[in-house]
Every structure is written in structure tokens, then in C-alpha cells.
Amino acid sequence: MVKKRFATVWLDGCSGCHMSFLDMDEKILEILEYFDIVYSPIVDFKEFPEEVFITLVEGAVSSVDDLDKIKKIRKKSSYLVSIGDCAITRNVTSMRNSFKLADVLDCGYLKNTDIHTELDKENVPKLLEKVFPVHEVVNVDYFLPGCPPPADAFYQFIKSIIENKPFESTQYTRFGK
Ligand code: SF4
């Protein structure tokens, strides 16, 4: 069997969604019977390849880099999946949306430190004026909510893709039955 390509991406999130993905433990081995993980924080490949079957995205779109990356990844992925509330609603990452970007940078990098007197524009990531959920900047095929989604939600979702069966994510949220 030719394995399909599988990727995960970490944008503006805390990595908790990836930790939960890893909490599938030995069930990841089952998934690897069907997929090769070709790009992810948990593997060492640096370039996002062509023709990825499914890409899981953790985190919101907060920086110029995030935006550039997710647009390229969208073009190379058959299915894009927003995993976790930061990717889906912006969640905690959007707390800064209530403030002007200049004030956020000032507070984060200057006001509370006596080391820097001006913003290090070379090394501080270029932030977008506001934080966006992934589906507001590119088309998203599936949503897996939770902060983070539980490991079993990852497992059952990926299994449903493999078996081409329907998947109901609400059973893993407080809105489920
Ligand atoms: Fe972290 Fe929760 Fe955001 Fe996932 S949804 S990146 S666990 S804050």
C-alpha cells in the first residue's frame, strides 16, 4: 500500500494541541500504517512538500510568517484541518485584538524591561495588526475543537478519514451528548 502524506503545523498556539496529538501514544503507530508524517514539529523535515493528503493546523494566524506559511500549505494540502480552539476561534491568542498592535509590542518588549530601549525589528516576529482564525484566511475542510482536542478525538477523527466514515466532533465537547 502506498502511504499518503500527513502533516501537522504549529502557528500561534501553545503546543498543547500537539501534546494531545502525541497522547494517542501507541495508536499513532496504527496511523503510521496509512500515512507518512512528512512535516511536523515532531519530525525533522524542514520543507513542506507537495501533495500532502491531510494537514492538521494548531494555532491562530498572528504574524506575517503565519499568513505566508498557511497560504502555501493550503495549496499543497488536499485537506486542511483546524485543530483546537486557537485555530478555530483564535481563543487566548486574540486577547491582544482589544489593543493597538503598537501598544502590545511596547508592553511586551519595552515597558516591562530595562534591557531594551527600542524594538528589535530584526528579531521580533512581524505581527499582523489582528489575530485571525485559520478559516478567515484560507479554506478549512474540517474542524476539531477543544483546548486541546482530547487524544481520542484525534484518533477517532483520523480513523474516520482512513475509513471514509462520518465523524461527529461535538461528542468530544461539552456540547456533545
Ligand atoms: Fe494551546 Fe488550547 Fe490553543 Fe491548543 S487550543 S494551542 S491547547 S491554548
CSV table of C-alpha atoms and ligand atoms in Angstrom, one decimal:
chain,number,residue,atom,x,y,z
A,1,MET,CA,0.0,0.0,0.0
A,2,VAL,CA,1.3,3.4,-0.9
A,3,LYS,CA,1.1,5.6,2.2
A,4,LYS,CA,-0.4,9.1,1.9
A,5,ARG,CA,1.3,12.2,3.2
A,6,PHE,CA,0.3,13.6,6.6
A,7,ALA,CA,1.5,16.9,8.1
A,8,THR,CA,0.9,19.0,11.2
A,9,VAL,CA,1.7,22.7,11.6
A,10,TRP,CA,2.2,24.9,14.6
A,11,LEU,CA,1.2,28.5,14.1
A,12,ASP,CA,0.3,30.8,17.1
A,13,GLY,CA,-0.6,28.2,19.8
A,14,CYS,CA,0.9,26.9,23.0
A,15,SER,CA,1.8,23.4,21.5
A,16,GLY,CA,-0.8,21.8,23.8
A,17,CYS,CA,-2.7,20.6,20.7
A,18,HIS,CA,0.4,18.8,19.5
A,19,MET,CA,0.9,17.4,23.0
A,20,SER,CA,-2.6,16.0,22.9
A,21,PHE,CA,-1.9,14.5,19.4
A,22,LEU,CA,1.1,12.7,20.9
A,23,ASP,CA,-1.1,11.5,23.8
A,24,MET,CA,-2.6,9.0,21.3
A,25,ASP,CA,0.5,7.0,22.3
A,26,GLU,CA,0.7,3.6,20.6
A,27,LYS,CA,-2.3,4.5,18.4
A,28,ILE,CA,0.0,6.7,16.4
A,29,LEU,CA,1.6,3.5,15.1
A,30,GLU,CA,-1.8,2.5,13.7
A,31,ILE,CA,-2.0,5.8,11.9
A,32,LEU,CA,1.5,5.3,10.5
A,33,GLU,CA,0.3,2.2,8.7
A,34,TYR,CA,-1.6,4.5,6.4
A,35,PHE,CA,0.3,7.8,6.5
A,36,ASP,CA,3.9,9.1,6.4
A,37,ILE,CA,4.4,12.2,8.6
A,38,VAL,CA,6.2,14.4,6.1
A,39,TYR,CA,6.2,17.7,8.0
A,40,SER,CA,5.5,18.5,11.7
A,41,PRO,CA,7.2,19.8,14.9
A,42,ILE,CA,7.6,16.2,15.8
A,43,VAL,CA,9.7,15.2,12.8
A,44,ASP,CA,12.8,16.7,11.4
A,45,PHE,CA,11.8,17.7,7.8
A,46,LYS,CA,12.2,21.4,7.2
A,47,GLU,CA,10.4,21.9,3.9
A,48,PHE,CA,6.6,21.4,3.4
A,49,PRO,CA,6.4,19.0,0.5
A,50,GLU,CA,3.9,18.9,-2.4
A,51,GLU,CA,0.8,16.7,-2.4
A,52,VAL,CA,0.1,16.3,1.3
A,53,PHE,CA,-3.2,14.4,1.8
A,54,ILE,CA,-4.1,15.9,5.2
A,55,THR,CA,-2.6,18.7,7.3
A,56,LEU,CA,-3.6,19.4,10.9
A,57,VAL,CA,-3.1,23.1,11.9
A,58,GLU,CA,-2.6,24.2,15.5
A,59,GLY,CA,-2.9,27.8,16.4
A,60,ALA,CA,-4.2,31.1,15.1
A,61,VAL,CA,-2.7,33.3,12.3
A,62,SER,CA,-0.9,36.1,14.1
A,63,SER,CA,2.2,37.0,12.1
A,64,VAL,CA,3.2,37.7,8.6
A,65,ASP,CA,5.1,34.4,8.7
A,66,ASP,CA,2.0,32.5,9.8
A,67,LEU,CA,-0.1,34.0,7.0
A,68,ASP,CA,2.5,33.3,4.3
A,69,LYS,CA,3.0,29.7,5.7
A,70,ILE,CA,-0.6,28.8,5.8
A,71,LYS,CA,-1.4,30.1,2.3
A,72,LYS,CA,1.4,27.9,0.9
A,73,ILE,CA,0.4,24.9,3.0
A,74,ARG,CA,-3.2,25.3,1.8
A,75,LYS,CA,-2.2,25.0,-1.8
A,76,LYS,CA,-0.2,21.8,-1.1
A,77,SER,CA,-2.8,20.0,1.1
A,78,SER,CA,-5.9,18.1,-0.1
A,79,TYR,CA,-7.5,18.5,3.3
A,80,LEU,CA,-6.7,21.2,5.9
A,81,VAL,CA,-8.0,20.6,9.5
A,82,SER,CA,-8.1,23.3,12.2
A,83,ILE,CA,-7.3,21.6,15.4
A,84,GLY,CA,-8.0,23.3,18.7
A,85,ASP,CA,-9.7,26.5,19.7
A,86,CYS,CA,-6.8,28.8,18.8
A,87,ALA,CA,-7.0,27.7,15.2
A,88,ILE,CA,-10.8,27.7,15.2
A,89,THR,CA,-11.8,30.8,17.3
A,90,ARG,CA,-8.4,32.5,18.0
A,91,ASN,CA,-9.0,31.7,21.7
A,92,VAL,CA,-6.4,33.1,24.0
A,93,THR,CA,-4.2,34.3,21.2
A,94,SER,CA,-6.7,37.0,20.3
A,95,MET,CA,-6.6,38.7,23.7
A,96,ARG,CA,-4.3,41.3,22.1
A,97,ASN,CA,-7.0,42.1,19.5
A,98,SER,CA,-8.6,44.5,22.0
A,99,PHE,CA,-5.4,46.7,21.9
A,100,LYS,CA,-3.4,48.5,19.3
A,101,LEU,CA,-0.5,46.5,18.0
A,102,ALA,CA,2.0,49.2,18.9
A,103,ASP,CA,0.8,49.2,22.5
A,104,VAL,CA,1.1,45.4,22.6
A,105,LEU,CA,4.6,45.4,21.3
A,106,ASP,CA,5.5,48.3,23.7
A,107,CYS,CA,4.1,46.4,26.7
A,108,GLY,CA,5.7,43.1,25.7
A,109,TYR,CA,9.2,44.2,24.7
A,110,LEU,CA,9.9,47.6,26.2
A,111,LYS,CA,7.7,48.8,29.0
A,112,ASN,CA,8.5,45.9,31.4
A,113,THR,CA,12.2,45.6,30.7
A,114,ASP,CA,15.2,47.9,31.2
A,115,ILE,CA,17.3,45.9,28.8
A,116,HIS,CA,15.9,47.3,25.5
A,117,THR,CA,15.0,50.9,24.7
A,118,GLU,CA,13.7,50.2,21.2
A,119,LEU,CA,12.0,47.4,19.4
A,120,ASP,CA,14.5,44.8,17.9
A,121,LYS,CA,12.8,44.8,14.4
A,122,GLU,CA,15.2,42.2,13.1
A,123,ASN,CA,14.3,39.6,15.6
A,124,VAL,CA,10.8,40.3,16.8
A,125,PRO,CA,8.3,38.5,14.5
A,126,LYS,CA,6.3,40.8,12.3
A,127,LEU,CA,2.9,40.6,13.8
A,128,LEU,CA,-0.4,41.2,11.9
A,129,GLU,CA,-2.5,44.1,13.2
A,130,LYS,CA,-5.0,41.5,14.4
A,131,VAL,CA,-5.1,37.7,15.1
A,132,PHE,CA,-7.2,35.6,12.8
A,133,PRO,CA,-8.7,32.1,13.0
A,134,VAL,CA,-7.3,29.9,10.2
A,135,HIS,CA,-10.6,29.7,8.2
A,136,GLU,CA,-10.7,33.5,7.9
A,137,VAL,CA,-7.6,33.5,5.7
A,138,VAL,CA,-7.7,30.1,3.9
A,139,ASN,CA,-10.4,27.5,3.2
A,140,VAL,CA,-10.6,24.9,6.0
A,141,ASP,CA,-12.1,21.4,5.4
A,142,TYR,CA,-12.6,20.1,8.9
A,143,PHE,CA,-12.6,21.5,12.5
A,144,LEU,CA,-11.6,19.6,15.6
A,145,PRO,CA,-12.5,21.8,18.6
A,146,GLY,CA,-11.2,21.7,22.2
A,147,CYS,CA,-8.4,23.3,24.2
A,148,PRO,CA,-6.9,21.0,23.3
A,149,PRO,CA,-9.0,18.4,21.5
A,150,PRO,CA,-8.6,15.1,23.5
A,151,ALA,CA,-6.3,12.4,22.2
A,152,ASP,CA,-9.2,10.2,21.4
A,153,ALA,CA,-10.8,12.9,19.3
A,154,PHE,CA,-7.6,13.0,17.2
A,155,TYR,CA,-7.6,9.2,16.9
A,156,GLN,CA,-11.3,8.8,16.0
A,157,PHE,CA,-11.1,11.7,13.5
A,158,ILE,CA,-8.1,10.3,11.7
A,159,LYS,CA,-9.7,6.8,11.7
A,160,SER,CA,-12.8,8.3,10.2
A,161,ILE,CA,-10.7,9.8,7.4
A,162,ILE,CA,-9.0,6.4,6.8
A,163,GLU,CA,-12.3,4.5,6.8
A,164,ASN,CA,-14.2,7.2,4.9
A,165,LYS,CA,-16.8,7.4,7.7
A,166,PRO,CA,-18.6,10.3,9.2
A,167,PHE,CA,-17.2,11.9,12.3
A,168,GLU,CA,-19.0,13.9,14.9
A,169,SER,CA,-16.7,16.2,16.8
A,170,THR,CA,-19.3,17.5,19.2
A,171,GLN,CA,-19.2,14.3,21.2
A,172,TYR,CA,-15.8,15.5,22.4
A,173,THR,CA,-17.0,18.9,23.6
A,174,ARG,CA,-19.3,20.0,26.4
A,175,PHE,CA,-22.0,20.5,23.8
A,176,GLY,CA,-21.9,16.8,23.0
A,177,LYS,CA,-24.4,14.2,24.2
B,1,SF4,FE1,-2.9,25.6,23.4
B,1,SF4,FE2,-5.6,25.3,23.8
B,1,SF4,FE3,-4.6,26.8,21.8
B,1,SF4,FE4,-4.4,24.2,21.6
B,1,SF4,S1,-6.3,25.4,21.6
B,1,SF4,S2,-2.8,25.7,21.1
B,1,SF4,S3,-4.1,23.7,23.8
B,1,SF4,S4,-4.3,27.2,24.0
